[in-house]
JSON list of C-alpha atoms in Angstrom, two decimals:
[
{"chain": "A", "resi": 281, "resn": "MET", "atom": "CA", "xyz": [-58.94, 48.59, 1.00]},
{"chain": "A", "resi": 282, "resn": "ARG", "atom": "CA", "xyz": [-56.05, 46.09, 1.30]},
{"chain": "A", "resi": 283, "resn": "ASN", "atom": "CA", "xyz": [-57.12, 42.52, 0.78]},
{"chain": "A", "resi": 284, "resn": "LYS", "atom": "CA", "xyz": [-56.78, 40.41, 3.89]},
{"chain": "A", "resi": 285, "resn": "GLN", "atom": "CA", "xyz": [-55.06, 37.04, 3.47]},
{"chain": "A", "resi": 286, "resn": "PRO", "atom": "CA", "xyz": [-56.56, 34.11, 5.34]},
{"chain": "A", "resi": 287, "resn": "ILE", "atom": "CA", "xyz": [-54.60, 33.03, 8.39]},
{"chain": "A", "resi": 288, "resn": "TYR", "atom": "CA", "xyz": [-54.16, 29.52, 7.02]},
{"chain": "A", "resi": 289, "resn": "ALA", "atom": "CA", "xyz": [-52.36, 30.91, 3.93]},
{"chain": "A", "resi": 290, "resn": "ASP", "atom": "CA", "xyz": [-49.72, 32.60, 6.12]},
{"chain": "A", "resi": 291, "resn": "THR", "atom": "CA", "xyz": [-49.32, 29.43, 8.16]},
{"chain": "A", "resi": 292, "resn": "PHE", "atom": "CA", "xyz": [-48.94, 27.36, 4.99]},
{"chain": "A", "resi": 293, "resn": "ALA", "atom": "CA", "xyz": [-46.20, 29.70, 3.71]},
{"chain": "A", "resi": 294, "resn": "LYS", "atom": "CA", "xyz": [-44.27, 29.41, 6.97]},
{"chain": "A", "resi": 295, "resn": "HIS", "atom": "CA", "xyz": [-44.57, 25.63, 6.95]},
{"chain": "A", "resi": 296, "resn": "ARG", "atom": "CA", "xyz": [-43.42, 25.57, 3.33]},
{"chain": "A", "resi": 297, "resn": "ARG", "atom": "CA", "xyz": [-40.34, 27.66, 4.17]},
{"chain": "A", "resi": 298, "resn": "TRP", "atom": "CA", "xyz": [-39.52, 25.40, 7.12]},
{"chain": "A", "resi": 299, "resn": "GLY", "atom": "CA", "xyz": [-40.02, 22.36, 4.90]},
{"chain": "A", "resi": 300, "resn": "ILE", "atom": "CA", "xyz": [-37.58, 23.67, 2.29]},
{"chain": "A", "resi": 301, "resn": "THR", "atom": "CA", "xyz": [-35.05, 24.55, 4.99]},
{"chain": "A", "resi": 302, "resn": "GLY", "atom": "CA", "xyz": [-35.39, 21.11, 6.57]},
{"chain": "A", "resi": 303, "resn": "LEU", "atom": "CA", "xyz": [-34.95, 19.42, 3.20]},
{"chain": "A", "resi": 304, "resn": "ALA", "atom": "CA", "xyz": [-31.81, 21.46, 2.50]},
{"chain": "A", "resi": 305, "resn": "VAL", "atom": "CA", "xyz": [-30.36, 20.54, 5.89]},
{"chain": "A", "resi": 306, "resn": "ALA", "atom": "CA", "xyz": [-31.16, 16.87, 5.29]},
{"chain": "A", "resi": 307, "resn": "VAL", "atom": "CA", "xyz": [-29.42, 16.97, 1.90]},
{"chain": "A", "resi": 308, "resn": "VAL", "atom": "CA", "xyz": [-26.33, 18.57, 3.44]},
{"chain": "A", "resi": 309, "resn": "LEU", "atom": "CA", "xyz": [-26.24, 15.95, 6.21]},
{"chain": "A", "resi": 310, "resn": "ILE", "atom": "CA", "xyz": [-26.53, 13.15, 3.66]},
{"chain": "A", "resi": 311, "resn": "ILE", "atom": "CA", "xyz": [-23.66, 14.61, 1.64]},
{"chain": "A", "resi": 312, "resn": "VAL", "atom": "CA", "xyz": [-21.49, 14.99, 4.75]},
{"chain": "A", "resi": 313, "resn": "ALA", "atom": "CA", "xyz": [-22.29, 11.44, 5.86]},
{"chain": "A", "resi": 314, "resn": "THR", "atom": "CA", "xyz": [-21.48, 10.07, 2.41]},
{"chain": "A", "resi": 315, "resn": "VAL", "atom": "CA", "xyz": [-18.15, 11.90, 2.26]},
{"chain": "A", "resi": 316, "resn": "ALA", "atom": "CA", "xyz": [-17.30, 10.71, 5.77]},
{"chain": "A", "resi": 317, "resn": "TYR", "atom": "CA", "xyz": [-18.20, 7.14, 4.87]},
{"chain": "A", "resi": 318, "resn": "PHE", "atom": "CA", "xyz": [-15.93, 7.04, 1.84]},
{"chain": "A", "resi": 319, "resn": "ALA", "atom": "CA", "xyz": [-13.16, 8.83, 3.71]},
{"chain": "A", "resi": 320, "resn": "LEU", "atom": "CA", "xyz": [-13.22, 6.53, 6.72]},
{"chain": "A", "resi": 321, "resn": "ARG", "atom": "CA", "xyz": [-14.40, 3.23, 5.26]},
{"chain": "A", "resi": 322, "resn": "ASN", "atom": "CA", "xyz": [-12.09, 0.27, 5.38]},
{"chain": "A", "resi": 323, "resn": "PRO", "atom": "CA", "xyz": [-11.75, -1.28, 1.92]},
{"chain": "A", "resi": 324, "resn": "ARG", "atom": "CA", "xyz": [-9.92, -4.37, 3.21]},
{"chain": "A", "resi": 325, "resn": "PRO", "atom": "CA", "xyz": [-10.71, -7.37, 0.98]},
{"chain": "A", "resi": 326, "resn": "SER", "atom": "CA", "xyz": [-12.46, -10.40, 2.47]},
{"chain": "A", "resi": 327, "resn": "VAL", "atom": "CA", "xyz": [-10.65, -11.64, 5.56]},
{"chain": "A", "resi": 328, "resn": "HIS", "atom": "CA", "xyz": [-11.80, -15.16, 4.75]},
{"chain": "A", "resi": 329, "resn": "ARG", "atom": "CA", "xyz": [-10.25, -15.13, 1.29]},
{"chain": "A", "resi": 330, "resn": "TYR", "atom": "CA", "xyz": [-7.24, -13.00, 2.23]},
{"chain": "A", "resi": 331, "resn": "PRO", "atom": "CA", "xyz": [-6.52, -13.70, 5.91]},
{"chain": "A", "resi": 332, "resn": "VAL", "atom": "CA", "xyz": [-3.02, -12.20, 5.96]},
{"chain": "A", "resi": 333, "resn": "LEU", "atom": "CA", "xyz": [-2.89, -8.38, 6.12]},
{"chain": "A", "resi": 334, "resn": "GLY", "atom": "CA", "xyz": [0.17, -6.18, 5.76]},
{"chain": "A", "resi": 335, "resn": "VAL", "atom": "CA", "xyz": [1.23, -2.56, 5.35]},
{"chain": "A", "resi": 336, "resn": "GLN", "atom": "CA", "xyz": [3.86, -0.78, 3.30]},
{"chain": "A", "resi": 337, "resn": "LEU", "atom": "CA", "xyz": [5.72, 1.98, 5.14]},
{"chain": "A", "resi": 338, "resn": "THR", "atom": "CA", "xyz": [7.84, 4.86, 3.91]},
{"chain": "A", "resi": 339, "resn": "GLN", "atom": "CA", "xyz": [9.47, 7.87, 5.52]},
{"chain": "A", "resi": 340, "resn": "SER", "atom": "CA", "xyz": [6.24, 9.86, 5.17]},
{"chain": "A", "resi": 341, "resn": "ASP", "atom": "CA", "xyz": [4.47, 7.41, 7.52]},
{"chain": "A", "resi": 342, "resn": "GLY", "atom": "CA", "xyz": [6.79, 8.34, 10.39]},
{"chain": "A", "resi": 343, "resn": "THR", "atom": "CA", "xyz": [7.88, 5.97, 13.12]},
{"chain": "A", "resi": 344, "resn": "GLN", "atom": "CA", "xyz": [5.45, 3.19, 13.93]},
{"chain": "A", "resi": 345, "resn": "ASN", "atom": "CA", "xyz": [4.10, 1.36, 16.95]},
{"chain": "A", "resi": 346, "resn": "PHE", "atom": "CA", "xyz": [4.24, -2.20, 15.63]},
{"chain": "A", "resi": 347, "resn": "THR", "atom": "CA", "xyz": [2.49, -3.64, 18.66]},
{"chain": "A", "resi": 348, "resn": "SER", "atom": "CA", "xyz": [-0.47, -1.39, 17.85]},
{"chain": "A", "resi": 349, "resn": "LEU", "atom": "CA", "xyz": [-0.34, -2.43, 14.20]},
{"chain": "A", "resi": 350, "resn": "HIS", "atom": "CA", "xyz": [-0.40, -6.07, 15.24]},
{"chain": "A", "resi": 351, "resn": "THR", "atom": "CA", "xyz": [-3.49, -5.56, 17.40]},
{"chain": "A", "resi": 352, "resn": "GLN", "atom": "CA", "xyz": [-5.18, -4.08, 14.30]},
{"chain": "A", "resi": 353, "resn": "GLY", "atom": "CA", "xyz": [-4.60, -7.34, 12.47]},
{"chain": "A", "resi": 354, "resn": "VAL", "atom": "CA", "xyz": [-1.34, -6.55, 10.68]},
{"chain": "A", "resi": 355, "resn": "THR", "atom": "CA", "xyz": [0.80, -9.65, 10.11]},
{"chain": "A", "resi": 356, "resn": "PHE", "atom": "CA", "xyz": [3.62, -8.10, 8.09]},
{"chain": "A", "resi": 357, "resn": "ALA", "atom": "CA", "xyz": [5.14, -4.76, 7.12]},
{"chain": "A", "resi": 358, "resn": "TYR", "atom": "CA", "xyz": [7.29, -3.87, 4.12]},
{"chain": "A", "resi": 359, "resn": "LEU", "atom": "CA", "xyz": [9.65, -0.97, 4.87]},
{"chain": "A", "resi": 360, "resn": "LYS", "atom": "CA", "xyz": [11.09, 1.23, 2.16]},
{"chain": "A", "resi": 361, "resn": "ALA", "atom": "CA", "xyz": [14.86, 1.18, 2.54]},
{"chain": "A", "resi": 362, "resn": "THR", "atom": "CA", "xyz": [16.49, 2.74, -0.51]},
{"chain": "A", "resi": 363, "resn": "GLN", "atom": "CA", "xyz": [15.70, 4.41, -3.81]},
{"chain": "A", "resi": 364, "resn": "GLY", "atom": "CA", "xyz": [18.01, 4.74, -6.77]},
{"chain": "A", "resi": 365, "resn": "SER", "atom": "CA", "xyz": [21.71, 4.95, -5.98]},
{"chain": "A", "resi": 366, "resn": "SER", "atom": "CA", "xyz": [21.73, 7.38, -3.05]},
{"chain": "A", "resi": 367, "resn": "TYR", "atom": "CA", "xyz": [18.41, 7.78, -1.19]},
{"chain": "A", "resi": 368, "resn": "PHE", "atom": "CA", "xyz": [18.00, 6.10, 2.20]},
{"chain": "A", "resi": 369, "resn": "ASP", "atom": "CA", "xyz": [14.76, 6.32, 4.17]},
{"chain": "A", "resi": 370, "resn": "ASP", "atom": "CA", "xyz": [15.26, 8.36, 7.35]},
{"chain": "A", "resi": 371, "resn": "ASN", "atom": "CA", "xyz": [12.95, 6.15, 9.41]},
{"chain": "A", "resi": 372, "resn": "PHE", "atom": "CA", "xyz": [14.20, 2.80, 8.16]},
{"chain": "A", "resi": 373, "resn": "ASN", "atom": "CA", "xyz": [16.56, 1.95, 11.01]},
{"chain": "A", "resi": 374, "resn": "THR", "atom": "CA", "xyz": [14.11, 3.01, 13.72]},
{"chain": "A", "resi": 375, "resn": "ASN", "atom": "CA", "xyz": [11.16, 1.17, 12.20]},
{"chain": "A", "resi": 376, "resn": "TYR", "atom": "CA", "xyz": [13.23, -1.90, 11.37]},
{"chain": "A", "resi": 377, "resn": "SER", "atom": "CA", "xyz": [14.46, -2.25, 14.94]},
{"chain": "A", "resi": 378, "resn": "ALA", "atom": "CA", "xyz": [10.95, -1.76, 16.32]},
{"chain": "A", "resi": 379, "resn": "GLY", "atom": "CA", "xyz": [9.45, -4.13, 13.78]},
{"chain": "A", "resi": 380, "resn": "ILE", "atom": "CA", "xyz": [11.75, -7.11, 14.36]},
{"chain": "A", "resi": 381, "resn": "ALA", "atom": "CA", "xyz": [11.24, -6.73, 18.11]},
{"chain": "A", "resi": 382, "resn": "SER", "atom": "CA", "xyz": [7.48, -7.12, 17.62]},
{"chain": "A", "resi": 383, "resn": "SER", "atom": "CA", "xyz": [5.17, -9.88, 16.43]},
{"chain": "A", "resi": 384, "resn": "VAL", "atom": "CA", "xyz": [4.99, -8.30, 12.96]},
{"chain": "A", "resi": 385, "resn": "ASP", "atom": "CA", "xyz": [7.01, -9.94, 10.17]},
{"chain": "A", "resi": 386, "resn": "VAL", "atom": "CA", "xyz": [9.28, -7.39, 8.51]},
{"chain": "A", "resi": 387, "resn": "GLY", "atom": "CA", "xyz": [10.31, -7.09, 4.89]},
{"chain": "A", "resi": 388, "resn": "VAL", "atom": "CA", "xyz": [12.35, -4.41, 3.14]},
{"chain": "A", "resi": 389, "resn": "TYR", "atom": "CA", "xyz": [12.19, -3.05, -0.38]},
{"chain": "A", "resi": 390, "resn": "HIS", "atom": "CA", "xyz": [14.15, -0.94, -2.86]},
{"chain": "A", "resi": 391, "resn": "TYR", "atom": "CA", "xyz": [12.52, 1.61, -5.16]},
{"chain": "A", "resi": 392, "resn": "PHE", "atom": "CA", "xyz": [14.05, 0.88, -8.54]},
{"chain": "A", "resi": 393, "resn": "SER", "atom": "CA", "xyz": [15.33, 3.83, -10.58]},
{"chain": "A", "resi": 394, "resn": "PHE", "atom": "CA", "xyz": [15.71, 4.20, -14.34]},
{"chain": "A", "resi": 395, "resn": "ASP", "atom": "CA", "xyz": [18.32, 6.94, -13.89]},
{"chain": "A", "resi": 396, "resn": "SER", "atom": "CA", "xyz": [21.16, 5.00, -12.25]},
{"chain": "A", "resi": 397, "resn": "THR", "atom": "CA", "xyz": [22.84, 1.71, -13.01]},
{"chain": "A", "resi": 398, "resn": "PRO", "atom": "CA", "xyz": [21.77, -1.55, -11.40]},
{"chain": "A", "resi": 399, "resn": "THR", "atom": "CA", "xyz": [25.24, -1.88, -9.88]},
{"chain": "A", "resi": 400, "resn": "ALA", "atom": "CA", "xyz": [25.11, 1.58, -8.27]},
{"chain": "A", "resi": 401, "resn": "GLN", "atom": "CA", "xyz": [21.66, 0.86, -6.86]},
{"chain": "A", "resi": 402, "resn": "ALA", "atom": "CA", "xyz": [22.70, -2.53, -5.50]},
{"chain": "A", "resi": 403, "resn": "ASP", "atom": "CA", "xyz": [25.80, -1.03, -3.87]},
{"chain": "A", "resi": 404, "resn": "SER", "atom": "CA", "xyz": [23.63, 1.59, -2.16]},
{"chain": "A", "resi": 405, "resn": "PHE", "atom": "CA", "xyz": [21.24, -1.09, -0.91]},
{"chain": "A", "resi": 406, "resn": "PHE", "atom": "CA", "xyz": [24.10, -3.22, 0.46]},
{"chain": "A", "resi": 407, "resn": "LYS", "atom": "CA", "xyz": [25.67, -0.18, 2.14]},
{"chain": "A", "resi": 408, "resn": "HIS", "atom": "CA", "xyz": [22.55, 1.13, 3.86]},
{"chain": "A", "resi": 409, "resn": "VAL", "atom": "CA", "xyz": [20.62, -2.06, 4.55]},
{"chain": "A", "resi": 410, "resn": "GLY", "atom": "CA", "xyz": [23.42, -4.50, 5.26]},
{"chain": "A", "resi": 411, "resn": "SER", "atom": "CA", "xyz": [22.01, -7.62, 6.87]},
{"chain": "A", "resi": 412, "resn": "ASN", "atom": "CA", "xyz": [18.77, -5.91, 7.95]},
{"chain": "A", "resi": 413, "resn": "THR", "atom": "CA", "xyz": [16.68, -7.57, 5.27]},
{"chain": "A", "resi": 414, "resn": "GLY", "atom": "CA", "xyz": [13.91, -9.01, 7.44]},
{"chain": "A", "resi": 415, "resn": "THR", "atom": "CA", "xyz": [12.22, -12.34, 6.88]},
{"chain": "A", "resi": 416, "resn": "LEU", "atom": "CA", "xyz": [10.08, -11.67, 3.80]},
{"chain": "A", "resi": 417, "resn": "PRO", "atom": "CA", "xyz": [11.35, -11.78, 0.20]},
{"chain": "A", "resi": 418, "resn": "ILE", "atom": "CA", "xyz": [13.32, -8.61, -0.58]},
{"chain": "A", "resi": 419, "resn": "GLY", "atom": "CA", "xyz": [11.05, -6.25, -2.49]},
{"chain": "A", "resi": 420, "resn": "VAL", "atom": "CA", "xyz": [11.92, -4.44, -5.70]},
{"chain": "A", "resi": 421, "resn": "TYR", "atom": "CA", "xyz": [9.36, -1.71, -6.37]},
{"chain": "A", "resi": 422, "resn": "VAL", "atom": "CA", "xyz": [9.05, -0.72, -10.03]},
{"chain": "A", "resi": 423, "resn": "THR", "atom": "CA", "xyz": [6.78, 2.13, -11.04]},
{"chain": "A", "resi": 424, "resn": "ALA", "atom": "CA", "xyz": [6.38, 4.51, -13.96]},
{"chain": "A", "resi": 425, "resn": "TYR", "atom": "CA", "xyz": [7.43, 7.63, -12.04]},
{"chain": "A", "resi": 426, "resn": "THR", "atom": "CA", "xyz": [8.61, 8.95, -15.40]},
{"chain": "A", "resi": 427, "resn": "GLU", "atom": "CA", "xyz": [8.50, 7.57, -18.91]},
{"chain": "A", "resi": 428, "resn": "LEU", "atom": "CA", "xyz": [9.33, 3.88, -18.79]},
{"chain": "A", "resi": 429, "resn": "PRO", "atom": "CA", "xyz": [12.38, 2.63, -20.68]},
{"chain": "A", "resi": 430, "resn": "SER", "atom": "CA", "xyz": [11.86, 0.11, -23.44]},
{"chain": "A", "resi": 431, "resn": "ARG", "atom": "CA", "xyz": [10.73, -3.34, -22.36]},
{"chain": "A", "resi": 432, "resn": "GLU", "atom": "CA", "xyz": [14.14, -4.76, -23.32]},
{"chain": "A", "resi": 433, "resn": "ARG", "atom": "CA", "xyz": [16.16, -2.20, -21.38]},
{"chain": "A", "resi": 434, "resn": "LEU", "atom": "CA", "xyz": [13.89, -2.27, -18.33]},
{"chain": "A", "resi": 435, "resn": "SER", "atom": "CA", "xyz": [13.93, -6.06, -18.16]},
{"chain": "A", "resi": 436, "resn": "GLN", "atom": "CA", "xyz": [17.69, -6.24, -18.65]},
{"chain": "A", "resi": 437, "resn": "ASN", "atom": "CA", "xyz": [18.47, -3.69, -15.93]},
{"chain": "A", "resi": 438, "resn": "LEU", "atom": "CA", "xyz": [15.95, -5.11, -13.49]},
{"chain": "A", "resi": 439, "resn": "GLN", "atom": "CA", "xyz": [17.24, -8.65, -14.01]},
{"chain": "A", "resi": 440, "resn": "GLN", "atom": "CA", "xyz": [20.80, -7.45, -13.40]},
{"chain": "A", "resi": 441, "resn": "PHE", "atom": "CA", "xyz": [19.73, -5.79, -10.16]},
{"chain": "A", "resi": 442, "resn": "VAL", "atom": "CA", "xyz": [17.87, -8.91, -9.00]},
{"chain": "A", "resi": 443, "resn": "ASN", "atom": "CA", "xyz": [20.92, -11.04, -9.81]},
{"chain": "A", "resi": 444, "resn": "LEU", "atom": "CA", "xyz": [23.13, -8.77, -7.71]},
{"chain": "A", "resi": 445, "resn": "LEU", "atom": "CA", "xyz": [20.71, -9.04, -4.78]},
{"chain": "A", "resi": 446, "resn": "THR", "atom": "CA", "xyz": [20.40, -12.82, -4.88]},
{"chain": "A", "resi": 447, "resn": "GLN", "atom": "CA", "xyz": [24.16, -13.25, -5.26]},
{"chain": "A", "resi": 448, "resn": "HIS", "atom": "CA", "xyz": [24.86, -10.99, -2.30]},
{"chain": "A", "resi": 449, "resn": "TYR", "atom": "CA", "xyz": [22.11, -12.43, -0.09]},
{"chain": "A", "resi": 450, "resn": "THR", "atom": "CA", "xyz": [22.56, -16.11, -0.83]},
{"chain": "A", "resi": 451, "resn": "GLY", "atom": "CA", "xyz": [19.35, -18.07, -0.68]},
{"chain": "A", "resi": 452, "resn": "ARG", "atom": "CA", "xyz": [17.10, -15.03, -0.38]},
{"chain": "A", "resi": 453, "resn": "ARG", "atom": "CA", "xyz": [14.10, -14.56, -2.64]},
{"chain": "A", "resi": 454, "resn": "VAL", "atom": "CA", "xyz": [12.85, -11.32, -4.14]},
{"chain": "A", "resi": 455, "resn": "VAL", "atom": "CA", "xyz": [9.35, -10.08, -4.86]},
{"chain": "A", "resi": 456, "resn": "ILE", "atom": "CA", "xyz": [8.73, -7.75, -7.80]},
{"chain": "A", "resi": 457, "resn": "MET", "atom": "CA", "xyz": [6.23, -4.99, -6.98]},
{"chain": "A", "resi": 458, "resn": "GLY", "atom": "CA", "xyz": [4.35, -3.04, -9.64]},
{"chain": "A", "resi": 459, "resn": "SER", "atom": "CA", "xyz": [1.14, -2.19, -11.44]},
{"chain": "A", "resi": 460, "resn": "PRO", "atom": "CA", "xyz": [-0.43, -4.73, -13.79]},
{"chain": "A", "resi": 461, "resn": "THR", "atom": "CA", "xyz": [1.15, -2.89, -16.73]},
{"chain": "A", "resi": 462, "resn": "VAL", "atom": "CA", "xyz": [4.63, -2.89, -15.21]},
{"chain": "A", "resi": 463, "resn": "LEU", "atom": "CA", "xyz": [4.42, -6.52, -14.11]},
{"chain": "A", "resi": 464, "resn": "LYS", "atom": "CA", "xyz": [3.46, -7.50, -17.64]},
{"chain": "A", "resi": 465, "resn": "LEU", "atom": "CA", "xyz": [6.46, -5.61, -19.04]},
{"chain": "A", "resi": 466, "resn": "VAL", "atom": "CA", "xyz": [8.89, -7.40, -16.72]},
{"chain": "A", "resi": 467, "resn": "GLN", "atom": "CA", "xyz": [7.29, -10.83, -16.73]},
{"chain": "A", "resi": 468, "resn": "SER", "atom": "CA", "xyz": [10.52, -12.34, -18.10]},
{"chain": "A", "resi": 469, "resn": "VAL", "atom": "CA", "xyz": [12.50, -11.08, -15.07]},
{"chain": "A", "resi": 470, "resn": "ALA", "atom": "CA", "xyz": [13.09, -13.47, -12.17]},
{"chain": "A", "resi": 471, "resn": "LYS", "atom": "CA", "xyz": [10.40, -15.80, -13.46]},
{"chain": "A", "resi": 472, "resn": "GLY", "atom": "CA", "xyz": [10.26, -17.87, -10.31]},
{"chain": "A", "resi": 473, "resn": "ALA", "atom": "CA", "xyz": [9.95, -14.86, -8.01]},
{"chain": "A", "resi": 474, "resn": "PRO", "atom": "CA", "xyz": [6.57, -13.88, -6.51]},
{"chain": "A", "resi": 475, "resn": "ARG", "atom": "CA", "xyz": [4.85, -10.67, -7.57]},
{"chain": "A", "resi": 476, "resn": "MET", "atom": "CA", "xyz": [2.98, -7.95, -5.72]},
{"chain": "A", "resi": 477, "resn": "VAL", "atom": "CA", "xyz": [0.36, -6.28, -7.87]},
{"chain": "A", "resi": 478, "resn": "ILE", "atom": "CA", "xyz": [-0.54, -2.67, -7.13]},
{"chain": "A", "resi": 479, "resn": "SER", "atom": "CA", "xyz": [-4.17, -2.08, -8.05]},
{"chain": "A", "resi": 480, "resn": "THR", "atom": "CA", "xyz": [-7.52, -1.14, -6.58]},
{"chain": "A", "resi": 481, "resn": "GLN", "atom": "CA", "xyz": [-9.21, -3.67, -8.87]},
{"chain": "A", "resi": 482, "resn": "HIS", "atom": "CA", "xyz": [-9.79, -7.21, -7.63]},
{"chain": "A", "resi": 483, "resn": "GLY", "atom": "CA", "xyz": [-9.68, -8.47, -11.21]},
{"chain": "A", "resi": 484, "resn": "ASP", "atom": "CA", "xyz": [-5.96, -7.63, -11.42]},
{"chain": "A", "resi": 485, "resn": "VAL", "atom": "CA", "xyz": [-4.95, -9.96, -8.59]},
{"chain": "A", "resi": 486, "resn": "GLY", "atom": "CA", "xyz": [-4.87, -13.21, -10.52]},
{"chain": "A", "resi": 487, "resn": "THR", "atom": "CA", "xyz": [-2.16, -15.53, -9.23]},
{"chain": "A", "resi": 488, "resn": "HIS", "atom": "CA", "xyz": [0.08, -12.78, -7.86]},
{"chain": "A", "resi": 489, "resn": "ALA", "atom": "CA", "xyz": [1.39, -13.53, -4.37]},
{"chain": "A", "resi": 490, "resn": "PHE", "atom": "CA", "xyz": [0.52, -10.13, -2.87]},
{"chain": "A", "resi": 491, "resn": "TRP", "atom": "CA", "xyz": [-2.09, -7.49, -3.60]},
{"chain": "A", "resi": 492, "resn": "GLU", "atom": "CA", "xyz": [-1.53, -3.86, -2.64]},
{"chain": "A", "resi": 493, "resn": "TYR", "atom": "CA", "xyz": [-5.17, -2.82, -2.67]},
{"chain": "A", "resi": 494, "resn": "THR", "atom": "CA", "xyz": [-4.95, 0.76, -1.40]},
{"chain": "A", "resi": 495, "resn": "THR", "atom": "CA", "xyz": [-2.40, 3.53, -1.05]},
{"chain": "A", "resi": 496, "resn": "GLY", "atom": "CA", "xyz": [-4.27, 5.24, 1.76]},
{"chain": "A", "resi": 497, "resn": "ALA", "atom": "CA", "xyz": [-7.04, 3.76, 3.89]},
{"chain": "A", "resi": 498, "resn": "PRO", "atom": "CA", "xyz": [-7.70, 3.01, 7.57]},
{"chain": "A", "resi": 499, "resn": "LEU", "atom": "CA", "xyz": [-7.02, -0.46, 8.92]},
{"chain": "A", "resi": 500, "resn": "PRO", "atom": "CA", "xyz": [-9.77, -2.63, 10.42]},
{"chain": "A", "resi": 501, "resn": "GLY", "atom": "CA", "xyz": [-10.33, -1.49, 13.99]},
{"chain": "A", "resi": 502, "resn": "GLY", "atom": "CA", "xyz": [-7.85, 1.34, 13.50]},
{"chain": "A", "resi": 503, "resn": "THR", "atom": "CA", "xyz": [-7.96, 4.95, 14.61]},
{"chain": "A", "resi": 504, "resn": "GLY", "atom": "CA", "xyz": [-8.34, 6.43, 11.14]},
{"chain": "A", "resi": 505, "resn": "THR", "atom": "CA", "xyz": [-4.64, 6.63, 10.29]},
{"chain": "A", "resi": 506, "resn": "ARG", "atom": "CA", "xyz": [-4.24, 5.84, 6.62]},
{"chain": "A", "resi": 507, "resn": "TYR", "atom": "CA", "xyz": [-1.86, 3.20, 5.34]},
{"chain": "A", "resi": 508, "resn": "THR", "atom": "CA", "xyz": [-0.77, 1.64, 2.10]},
{"chain": "A", "resi": 509, "resn": "ALA", "atom": "CA", "xyz": [-2.22, -1.80, 2.75]},
{"chain": "A", "resi": 510, "resn": "ILE", "atom": "CA", "xyz": [-1.51, -5.24, 1.30]},
{"chain": "A", "resi": 511, "resn": "VAL", "atom": "CA", "xyz": [-2.97, -8.71, 1.56]},
{"chain": "A", "resi": 512, "resn": "TYR", "atom": "CA", "xyz": [-1.35, -12.03, 0.83]},
{"chain": "A", "resi": 513, "resn": "ASN", "atom": "CA", "xyz": [-3.17, -13.89, -1.93]},
{"chain": "A", "resi": 514, "resn": "GLY", "atom": "CA", "xyz": [-3.44, -17.25, -0.22]},
{"chain": "A", "resi": 515, "resn": "THR", "atom": "CA", "xyz": [-3.63, -19.08, 3.07]},
{"chain": "A", "resi": 516, "resn": "ARG", "atom": "CA", "xyz": [-1.68, -18.43, 6.24]},
{"chain": "A", "resi": 517, "resn": "ALA", "atom": "CA", "xyz": [0.22, -21.66, 5.62]},
{"chain": "A", "resi": 518, "resn": "GLY", "atom": "CA", "xyz": [1.17, -20.49, 2.13]},
{"chain": "A", "resi": 519, "resn": "TYR", "atom": "CA", "xyz": [2.31, -17.16, 3.52]},
{"chain": "A", "resi": 520, "resn": "ARG", "atom": "CA", "xyz": [4.54, -18.87, 6.09]},
{"chain": "A", "resi": 521, "resn": "GLU", "atom": "CA", "xyz": [6.32, -20.71, 3.29]},
{"chain": "A", "resi": 522, "resn": "LEU", "atom": "CA", "xyz": [7.54, -17.35, 1.95]},
{"chain": "A", "resi": 523, "resn": "LEU", "atom": "CA", "xyz": [9.37, -16.54, 5.17]},
{"chain": "A", "resi": 524, "resn": "ARG", "atom": "CA", "xyz": [13.01, -17.49, 5.28]}
]
């Protein structure tokens, strides 16, 4: 004769299965929520310590609604203009015109190349940008997209490029943009010029004028669109002194 199992044993087994299923669902939901949090969170540094927020825009960001950016707390925008001796950002003219017609302060920057001469790069910048240099210091973005030249060669070429810019645009300042490593390598270049440090680490900010703290995160109160975001390392009054 087959042994009969007590009813409560069958009920316990069902409850146990439901408990395991519920636990698995809960774990999945926690994982999804965690991923969503880190994907959508806004890593903007303290608004009290860094009240001035900006963005850095390139061709891949498309054309922008600067009025919308301003309502999200953006005070300034740096637009990529040129790279090397020939590249010109397709969206530069459109975004520049829209930006200067808005309440957002506009700056422009050049992506410095190790493969073409400083003179060729400066000529390309003058040709494509002309007088559309905005109100912020002209940016020179230096990054190790390939093996960096020697410190001596890099500093010499970068200084020559900066000299050409400041001679052409009389009275204009430049800002050197780069990682902590790059900024250390070129610390002898344009010594009086402000720096923008590119790092996710607060400890790298130091006395640098600007801090690019993310290359892809939503803005406060934004719709989820990701931006390369920057803060000014100082007060609003100090920031205003940088504007021409």
